[in-house]
Amino acid sequence: MYSNSTQSYFITLTQHIEKTMEKSVAQSLPPELHFASTWYGPDMEKRSGEWIHKLTSTEIAELEKAAEPLLASGKNIASLTATDFPLPTLGPKLLVLREELIRGRGFALFRGLPVEKYDERKAGTIFYGLGLHLGSPRSQNAMGHTLGHVRDLGMKSSDPNTRIYQTNERQTFHTDSADVVGLLCLKKAKKGGESLLVSASAIFNEMRKQRPDLLELLLQPIATDRRGEVPVGMKPYLLIPVFSYYKEHLTIFYQRQYIDSAQRFEDAPRLTPLHVEALDMFDRLANDPKLCLSMDLEPGDMQFVYNHALLHDRMGFLDWENPAEKRHLLRLWLSIPGDRHLPEIFATRFGSVEIGNRGGIIIKGTTLTIPWTT
């Protein structure tokens, strides 16, 4: 047996070696990051005046005026461009918003669209037309929906071909396969369904300080399930790192449930216990009230989030019994001109890394369409 002094020496030596190794790993990682999108939830909540824009009566009238001839003509809005939806007052503000999304805090909320006065087509046409001033709509699923519906279809995420937005379950923090995701709230749930956001670079910095060895694993490719939406010539899973540091930008790509379900494929790279520990730490930090921001989307709210810098989440919810009152949001995936460069590996999910022409889900037989439900 070793003496107490000898045991103490070995403990101290082990701790010194571990700290030295952690320091060595940290030195090989990208530096601590300080972007405009590196924010912490409680501070951002206090600054809500910076990211909530209350639509004026002039702006609302302008949106309605732009939509009216399109609704009267019955034109397929999937073929529209921004010039087909003139917004002389609001348009310049949307260009400022675009810059705030891709080079600023990474999100914004437009509040006050009177959706209770509109039917689904009018609300959707206004939302789609506004989105055209930010970027190009992309297909959100294998069916080619460029204007999506987010609501509970009675499905369960345990089905490997179900996307979680089709359930009433909590989504958990994730990114979508486009530069920007936009949501328009038409109806809110009876209870729950709050929207949450978190800064990817804030999580990165915390992991870098606390466990650089685990952060290192998240900078390496990890298998993510395509959930049955498989492009021609591709595997049923994709391989993209959680964190990619490229041309001095940190880009996030993450959906924990789909990482876990990718393990059903025998040829997918295995998650080791350290990978699981790293992913668990990532989730724990994302859900930390000191990092994340929560907001309750009201009918008429339009939220826009930059997928490359932030993750978003939705809490589980209890819906209304009346089908006409059930929670219902419209969604846009947008490719943004003037955006950052992405690593080439993103082409396996985004179809291309060409700025302004990337993102979305296209498989054999996909045709772009607007899926009106009424």
Tab-separated table of C-alpha atoms in Angstrom:
chain	number	residue	atom	x	y	z
A	1	MET	CA	0.000	0.000	0.000
A	2	TYR	CA	1.144	3.534	-0.721
A	3	SER	CA	1.486	6.025	2.124
A	4	ASN	CA	-0.951	8.912	2.344
A	5	SER	CA	1.691	11.331	1.107
A	6	THR	CA	2.459	9.105	-1.898
A	7	GLN	CA	-1.253	8.757	-2.756
A	8	SER	CA	-1.634	12.507	-2.498
A	9	TYR	CA	1.323	12.955	-4.835
A	10	PHE	CA	-0.205	10.658	-7.479
A	11	ILE	CA	-3.580	12.394	-7.238
A	12	THR	CA	-1.929	15.777	-7.707
A	13	LEU	CA	0.162	14.441	-10.606
A	14	THR	CA	-2.921	12.944	-12.305
A	15	GLN	CA	-4.805	16.212	-11.953
A	16	HIS	CA	-1.845	18.115	-13.407
A	17	ILE	CA	-1.645	15.756	-16.392
A	18	GLU	CA	-5.385	16.051	-17.020
A	19	LYS	CA	-5.242	19.852	-16.916
A	20	THR	CA	-2.212	19.870	-19.206
A	21	MET	CA	-3.975	17.614	-21.684
A	22	GLU	CA	-7.132	19.773	-21.555
A	23	LYS	CA	-5.011	22.873	-22.175
A	24	SER	CA	-3.324	21.160	-25.119
A	25	VAL	CA	-6.706	20.162	-26.602
A	26	ALA	CA	-8.090	23.683	-26.087
A	27	GLN	CA	-5.119	25.184	-27.908
A	28	SER	CA	-5.920	23.047	-30.956
A	29	LEU	CA	-9.560	24.209	-31.029
A	30	PRO	CA	-10.967	27.338	-32.671
A	31	PRO	CA	-10.668	30.381	-30.375
A	32	GLU	CA	-13.316	31.561	-27.954
A	33	LEU	CA	-15.944	33.298	-30.076
A	34	HIS	CA	-17.440	36.761	-29.688
A	35	PHE	CA	-19.954	37.352	-32.460
A	36	ALA	CA	-23.096	39.486	-32.356
A	37	SER	CA	-24.921	36.133	-32.248
A	38	THR	CA	-23.008	35.094	-29.106
A	39	TRP	CA	-25.631	36.057	-26.566
A	40	TYR	CA	-27.157	34.729	-23.348
A	41	GLY	CA	-30.898	34.386	-22.865
A	42	PRO	CA	-31.553	36.526	-19.757
A	43	ASP	CA	-29.651	39.458	-21.272
A	44	MET	CA	-31.436	39.092	-24.624
A	45	GLU	CA	-34.813	38.963	-22.870
A	46	LYS	CA	-34.095	42.386	-21.361
A	47	ARG	CA	-33.355	43.694	-24.860
A	48	SER	CA	-36.675	42.625	-26.400
A	49	GLY	CA	-37.188	46.138	-27.753
A	50	GLU	CA	-34.298	45.452	-30.146
A	51	TRP	CA	-35.742	42.287	-31.676
A	52	ILE	CA	-39.522	42.747	-31.562
A	53	HIS	CA	-40.899	44.919	-34.360
A	54	LYS	CA	-44.544	45.923	-33.992
A	55	LEU	CA	-46.079	46.215	-37.443
A	56	THR	CA	-47.612	49.618	-38.103
A	57	SER	CA	-51.011	50.110	-39.705
A	58	THR	CA	-49.207	51.410	-42.815
A	59	GLU	CA	-47.078	48.271	-43.042
A	60	ILE	CA	-50.083	45.986	-42.566
A	61	ALA	CA	-52.031	47.848	-45.250
A	62	GLU	CA	-49.033	47.529	-47.567
A	63	LEU	CA	-48.866	43.765	-47.037
A	64	GLU	CA	-52.596	43.385	-47.667
A	65	LYS	CA	-52.439	45.537	-50.801
A	66	ALA	CA	-49.585	43.436	-52.230
A	67	ALA	CA	-51.502	40.210	-51.577
A	68	GLU	CA	-54.895	41.263	-52.980
A	69	PRO	CA	-54.170	41.024	-56.754
A	70	LEU	CA	-52.467	37.660	-56.261
A	71	LEU	CA	-55.446	36.282	-54.385
A	72	ALA	CA	-57.857	37.668	-56.989
A	73	SER	CA	-55.913	36.106	-59.876
A	74	GLY	CA	-55.464	32.738	-58.191
A	75	LYS	CA	-51.796	32.823	-59.222
A	76	ASN	CA	-49.561	30.082	-57.877
A	77	ILE	CA	-47.479	31.956	-55.321
A	78	ALA	CA	-44.717	29.315	-55.508
A	79	SER	CA	-43.554	31.067	-58.709
A	80	LEU	CA	-43.400	34.579	-57.223
A	81	THR	CA	-40.370	36.800	-56.789
A	82	ALA	CA	-39.989	39.860	-54.564
A	83	THR	CA	-40.883	42.159	-57.467
A	84	ASP	CA	-44.302	40.464	-57.613
A	85	PHE	CA	-44.922	41.528	-54.017
A	86	PRO	CA	-44.003	45.227	-53.758
A	87	LEU	CA	-43.367	46.566	-50.268
A	88	PRO	CA	-42.092	50.146	-50.678
A	89	THR	CA	-42.203	50.927	-46.940
A	90	LEU	CA	-41.543	47.547	-45.333
A	91	GLY	CA	-39.152	46.213	-47.986
A	92	PRO	CA	-36.128	48.346	-46.912
A	93	LYS	CA	-36.724	47.291	-43.294
A	94	LEU	CA	-36.633	43.650	-44.380
A	95	LEU	CA	-33.230	44.202	-45.987
A	96	VAL	CA	-32.013	45.507	-42.616
A	97	LEU	CA	-33.558	42.444	-40.972
A	98	ARG	CA	-31.710	40.178	-43.417
A	99	GLU	CA	-28.392	41.685	-42.309
A	100	GLU	CA	-29.393	41.306	-38.652
A	101	LEU	CA	-30.133	37.642	-39.220
A	102	ILE	CA	-26.895	36.709	-40.968
A	103	ARG	CA	-24.474	39.126	-39.294
A	104	GLY	CA	-26.229	40.238	-36.119
A	105	ARG	CA	-28.101	38.581	-33.248
A	106	GLY	CA	-29.557	35.954	-35.610
A	107	PHE	CA	-33.302	36.349	-35.015
A	108	ALA	CA	-36.197	38.783	-34.982
A	109	LEU	CA	-39.932	38.846	-34.314
A	110	PHE	CA	-42.513	40.814	-36.308
A	111	ARG	CA	-45.679	41.232	-34.254
A	112	GLY	CA	-49.250	42.291	-34.971
A	113	LEU	CA	-50.317	40.805	-38.303
A	114	PRO	CA	-54.144	40.573	-37.879
A	115	VAL	CA	-54.434	36.913	-38.921
A	116	GLU	CA	-57.830	36.603	-37.233
A	117	LYS	CA	-59.206	38.666	-40.163
A	118	TYR	CA	-57.654	36.436	-42.836
A	119	ASP	CA	-58.328	33.006	-44.239
A	120	GLU	CA	-55.392	30.624	-44.623
A	121	ARG	CA	-54.627	31.677	-48.203
A	122	LYS	CA	-54.468	35.374	-47.403
A	123	ALA	CA	-52.284	34.852	-44.330
A	124	GLY	CA	-50.042	32.451	-46.262
A	125	THR	CA	-49.735	34.756	-49.271
A	126	ILE	CA	-48.734	37.702	-47.057
A	127	PHE	CA	-46.209	35.595	-45.162
A	128	TYR	CA	-44.763	34.092	-48.347
A	129	GLY	CA	-44.534	37.490	-50.039
A	130	LEU	CA	-42.800	39.038	-47.053
A	131	GLY	CA	-40.352	36.127	-46.984
A	132	LEU	CA	-39.411	36.746	-50.625
A	133	HIS	CA	-37.817	40.027	-49.553
A	134	LEU	CA	-35.486	38.051	-47.286
A	135	GLY	CA	-34.585	35.145	-49.558
A	136	SER	CA	-35.657	32.282	-51.783
A	137	PRO	CA	-38.129	29.697	-50.379
A	138	ARG	CA	-36.882	26.105	-50.302
A	139	SER	CA	-38.593	22.722	-50.158
A	140	GLN	CA	-39.214	21.651	-46.560
A	141	ASN	CA	-39.899	17.976	-47.194
A	142	ALA	CA	-39.923	15.272	-49.849
A	143	MET	CA	-43.334	16.511	-51.047
A	144	GLY	CA	-41.815	19.842	-52.109
A	145	HIS	CA	-43.747	22.115	-49.735
A	146	THR	CA	-42.264	25.612	-49.917
A	147	LEU	CA	-44.864	26.885	-47.446
A	148	GLY	CA	-45.120	24.383	-44.625
A	149	HIS	CA	-47.727	23.658	-41.983
A	150	VAL	CA	-46.533	23.034	-38.431
A	151	ARG	CA	-49.187	21.220	-36.393
A	152	ASP	CA	-49.870	17.972	-34.625
A	153	LEU	CA	-50.889	15.250	-37.089
A	154	GLY	CA	-51.194	12.645	-34.348
A	155	MET	CA	-47.821	11.114	-35.239
A	156	LYS	CA	-45.041	9.963	-32.904
A	157	SER	CA	-41.316	10.655	-33.193
A	158	SER	CA	-40.649	6.978	-32.449
A	159	ASP	CA	-41.653	6.340	-36.090
A	160	PRO	CA	-38.314	6.685	-37.944
A	161	ASN	CA	-40.073	8.289	-40.935
A	162	THR	CA	-41.852	10.975	-38.889
A	163	ARG	CA	-40.546	14.523	-38.617
A	164	ILE	CA	-40.997	15.900	-35.103
A	165	TYR	CA	-42.880	19.024	-36.221
A	166	GLN	CA	-45.756	16.652	-37.123
A	167	THR	CA	-46.253	15.753	-33.442
A	168	ASN	CA	-47.186	17.596	-30.242
A	169	GLU	CA	-43.959	16.453	-28.566
A	170	ARG	CA	-41.174	18.699	-27.475
A	171	GLN	CA	-38.843	19.102	-30.432
A	172	THR	CA	-35.585	19.701	-28.507
A	173	PHE	CA	-33.013	22.202	-29.763
A	174	HIS	CA	-32.176	21.735	-33.434
A	175	THR	CA	-31.420	23.456	-36.729
A	176	ASP	CA	-33.333	23.237	-40.013
A	177	SER	CA	-31.824	22.510	-43.431
A	178	ALA	CA	-31.874	26.068	-44.779
A	179	ASP	CA	-30.196	29.388	-44.040
A	180	VAL	CA	-33.241	30.902	-42.304
A	181	VAL	CA	-36.480	29.476	-40.906
A	182	GLY	CA	-39.561	31.658	-40.589
A	183	LEU	CA	-42.745	30.920	-38.643
A	184	LEU	CA	-46.125	32.659	-38.737
A	185	CYS	CA	-48.417	31.792	-35.831
A	186	LEU	CA	-52.048	31.392	-36.915
A	187	LYS	CA	-53.362	29.586	-33.819
A	188	LYS	CA	-51.616	28.859	-30.511
A	189	ALA	CA	-52.037	25.756	-28.387
A	190	LYS	CA	-54.320	25.513	-25.370
A	191	LYS	CA	-51.236	25.042	-23.214
A	192	GLY	CA	-47.510	24.941	-23.953
A	193	GLY	CA	-45.782	25.147	-27.310
A	194	GLU	CA	-43.425	27.974	-26.307
A	195	SER	CA	-40.579	28.803	-28.691
A	196	LEU	CA	-36.980	28.676	-27.447
A	197	LEU	CA	-33.743	29.937	-28.983
A	198	VAL	CA	-30.100	29.512	-27.998
A	199	SER	CA	-26.803	30.790	-29.363
A	200	ALA	CA	-24.552	28.089	-30.834
A	201	SER	CA	-21.390	30.076	-30.146
A	202	ALA	CA	-22.407	30.555	-26.495
A	203	ILE	CA	-22.678	26.756	-26.174
A	204	PHE	CA	-19.343	26.409	-27.993
A	205	ASN	CA	-17.615	28.799	-25.592
A	206	GLU	CA	-19.019	27.034	-22.526
A	207	MET	CA	-17.913	23.609	-23.778
A	208	ARG	CA	-14.503	25.021	-24.688
A	209	LYS	CA	-14.029	26.277	-21.125
A	210	GLN	CA	-15.467	23.246	-19.351
A	211	ARG	CA	-14.740	20.202	-21.522
A	212	PRO	CA	-12.577	20.929	-24.573
A	213	ASP	CA	-12.050	17.191	-25.035
A	214	LEU	CA	-15.778	16.698	-25.616
A	215	LEU	CA	-16.040	19.781	-27.827
A	216	GLU	CA	-13.337	18.312	-30.054
A	217	LEU	CA	-15.618	15.347	-30.847
A	218	LEU	CA	-18.426	17.664	-31.967
A	219	LEU	CA	-16.116	19.237	-34.557
A	220	GLN	CA	-15.932	15.857	-36.302
A	221	PRO	CA	-18.613	14.367	-38.618
A	222	ILE	CA	-21.535	12.622	-36.871
A	223	ALA	CA	-24.282	10.569	-38.534
A	224	THR	CA	-27.752	12.192	-38.688
A	225	ASP	CA	-30.838	10.303	-39.888
A	226	ARG	CA	-32.612	11.630	-43.003
A	227	ARG	CA	-35.887	10.145	-41.667
A	228	GLY	CA	-36.775	8.496	-44.963
A	229	GLU	CA	-36.231	11.607	-47.139
A	230	VAL	CA	-33.241	10.355	-49.127
A	231	PRO	CA	-31.960	12.155	-52.266
A	232	VAL	CA	-30.836	10.077	-55.229
A	233	GLY	CA	-27.394	8.552	-54.683
A	234	MET	CA	-27.247	9.434	-50.975
A	235	LYS	CA	-27.163	7.241	-47.886
A	236	PRO	CA	-30.210	7.246	-45.543
A	237	TYR	CA	-28.105	9.287	-43.119
A	238	LEU	CA	-25.707	12.192	-43.580
A	239	LEU	CA	-22.348	13.013	-42.013
A	240	ILE	CA	-21.919	16.617	-40.860
A	241	PRO	CA	-20.201	17.867	-37.669
A	242	VAL	CA	-22.299	19.493	-34.966
A	243	PHE	CA	-19.885	22.459	-35.062
A	244	SER	CA	-18.049	23.530	-38.223
A	245	TYR	CA	-15.482	26.331	-37.994
A	246	TYR	CA	-14.939	27.571	-41.541
A	247	LYS	CA	-13.617	30.899	-42.818
A	248	GLU	CA	-13.847	32.379	-39.313
A	249	HIS	CA	-17.523	31.463	-38.921
A	250	LEU	CA	-18.964	28.854	-36.571
A	251	THR	CA	-21.820	26.957	-38.234
A	252	ILE	CA	-24.113	24.669	-36.271
A	253	PHE	CA	-25.985	21.589	-37.564
A	254	TYR	CA	-27.907	19.593	-34.982
A	255	GLN	CA	-30.933	17.402	-34.297
A	256	ARG	CA	-30.309	15.036	-31.379
A	257	GLN	CA	-33.203	12.658	-32.042
A	258	TYR	CA	-32.027	12.182	-35.616
A	259	ILE	CA	-28.438	11.616	-34.462
A	260	ASP	CA	-29.684	8.916	-32.112
A	261	SER	CA	-31.963	7.285	-34.695
A	262	ALA	CA	-29.153	7.185	-37.290
A	263	GLN	CA	-27.625	4.428	-35.188
A	264	ARG	CA	-30.276	2.086	-36.650
A	265	PHE	CA	-28.172	1.928	-39.832
A	266	GLU	CA	-25.471	-0.713	-39.535
A	267	ASP	CA	-22.915	1.197	-41.631
A	268	ALA	CA	-23.374	4.514	-39.778
A	269	PRO	CA	-20.363	5.480	-37.632
A	270	ARG	CA	-20.995	4.400	-34.035
A	271	LEU	CA	-21.532	6.813	-31.176
A	272	THR	CA	-19.004	6.079	-28.459
A	273	PRO	CA	-19.692	6.727	-24.755
A	274	LEU	CA	-17.663	9.933	-25.114
A	275	HIS	CA	-19.805	11.038	-28.058
A	276	VAL	CA	-22.916	10.476	-25.954
A	277	GLU	CA	-21.358	12.430	-23.092
A	278	ALA	CA	-20.554	15.291	-25.486
A	279	LEU	CA	-24.080	15.335	-26.921
A	280	ASP	CA	-25.595	15.201	-23.447
A	281	MET	CA	-23.463	18.146	-22.366
A	282	PHE	CA	-24.501	20.066	-25.495
A	283	ASP	CA	-28.179	19.451	-24.682
A	284	ARG	CA	-27.697	20.372	-21.050
A	285	LEU	CA	-26.111	23.697	-21.983
A	286	ALA	CA	-28.736	24.444	-24.648
A	287	ASN	CA	-31.466	24.004	-22.030
A	288	ASP	CA	-29.674	26.008	-19.341
A	289	PRO	CA	-31.837	29.061	-18.443
A	290	LYS	CA	-28.602	31.061	-18.322
A	291	LEU	CA	-28.135	30.458	-22.061
A	292	CYS	CA	-31.534	30.003	-23.748
A	293	LEU	CA	-34.333	32.440	-24.475
A	294	SER	CA	-38.040	31.554	-24.321
A	295	MET	CA	-40.902	33.362	-26.040
A	296	ASP	CA	-44.597	32.652	-26.499
A	297	LEU	CA	-45.640	33.167	-30.124
A	298	GLU	CA	-49.014	34.874	-30.371
A	299	PRO	CA	-51.329	34.714	-33.408
A	300	GLY	CA	-49.934	37.174	-35.948
A	301	ASP	CA	-46.309	36.827	-34.788
A	302	MET	CA	-43.688	36.155	-37.475
A	303	GLN	CA	-40.414	34.786	-36.127
A	304	PHE	CA	-37.271	34.526	-38.269
A	305	VAL	CA	-34.221	32.549	-37.088
A	306	TYR	CA	-30.772	32.113	-38.639
A	307	ASN	CA	-30.034	28.389	-38.624
A	308	HIS	CA	-26.253	28.664	-38.951
A	309	ALA	CA	-25.783	30.590	-35.680
A	310	LEU	CA	-28.770	29.658	-33.497
A	311	LEU	CA	-30.744	26.569	-32.542
A	312	HIS	CA	-34.491	26.635	-31.977
A	313	ASP	CA	-36.867	24.463	-30.005
A	314	ARG	CA	-40.546	24.094	-29.258
A	315	MET	CA	-42.000	22.869	-26.000
A	316	GLY	CA	-44.560	20.077	-26.003
A	317	PHE	CA	-48.151	21.231	-26.001
A	318	LEU	CA	-51.752	20.366	-25.172
A	319	ASP	CA	-54.088	21.268	-28.029
A	320	TRP	CA	-57.728	22.328	-28.242
A	321	GLU	CA	-60.461	19.775	-28.910
A	322	ASN	CA	-62.062	21.905	-31.636
A	323	PRO	CA	-60.160	21.225	-34.910
A	324	ALA	CA	-60.676	24.847	-35.985
A	325	GLU	CA	-58.830	26.086	-32.889
A	326	LYS	CA	-55.861	23.700	-32.936
A	327	ARG	CA	-52.308	25.020	-32.904
A	328	HIS	CA	-51.253	25.945	-36.440
A	329	LEU	CA	-48.160	27.726	-37.725
A	330	LEU	CA	-46.968	28.360	-41.273
A	331	ARG	CA	-43.280	27.871	-42.003
A	332	LEU	CA	-40.737	29.085	-44.544
A	333	TRP	CA	-37.239	27.800	-45.234
A	334	LEU	CA	-35.212	30.486	-46.979
A	335	SER	CA	-31.910	30.637	-48.841
A	336	ILE	CA	-30.395	34.066	-48.256
A	337	PRO	CA	-28.340	36.153	-50.721
A	338	GLY	CA	-25.128	37.593	-49.296
A	339	ASP	CA	-24.879	34.835	-46.687
A	340	ARG	CA	-21.742	33.144	-45.325
A	341	HIS	CA	-19.807	30.378	-47.066
A	342	LEU	CA	-20.522	26.848	-45.861
A	343	PRO	CA	-18.140	23.863	-45.847
A	344	GLU	CA	-18.574	21.631	-48.898
A	345	ILE	CA	-19.872	18.771	-46.714
A	346	PHE	CA	-23.126	20.750	-46.295
A	347	ALA	CA	-23.959	20.039	-49.944
A	348	THR	CA	-24.890	16.497	-48.860
A	349	ARG	CA	-27.868	18.020	-47.013
A	350	PHE	CA	-28.361	21.421	-48.652
A	351	GLY	CA	-28.022	20.087	-52.212
A	352	SER	CA	-25.471	22.827	-52.870
A	353	VAL	CA	-23.414	25.333	-50.926
A	354	GLU	CA	-23.999	28.069	-53.504
A	355	ILE	CA	-24.953	31.224	-51.629
A	356	GLY	CA	-28.559	32.173	-52.328
A	357	ASN	CA	-29.334	28.802	-53.917
A	358	ARG	CA	-28.986	26.148	-51.248
A	359	GLY	CA	-30.973	24.293	-48.661
A	360	GLY	CA	-34.187	22.347	-48.636
A	361	ILE	CA	-35.069	18.715	-49.241
A	362	ILE	CA	-35.308	17.365	-52.768
A	363	ILE	CA	-35.632	13.673	-53.615
A	364	LYS	CA	-36.642	11.842	-56.768
A	365	GLY	CA	-40.102	12.986	-57.831
A	366	THR	CA	-40.203	16.132	-55.649
A	367	THR	CA	-42.210	18.974	-57.201
A	368	LEU	CA	-42.348	22.392	-55.533
A	369	THR	CA	-45.854	23.227	-54.354
A	370	ILE	CA	-47.960	25.202	-51.865
A	371	PRO	CA	-50.099	22.815	-49.766
A	372	TRP	CA	-53.211	24.823	-48.904
A	373	THR	CA	-55.461	22.983	-46.477
A	374	THR	CA	-58.570	25.146	-46.957
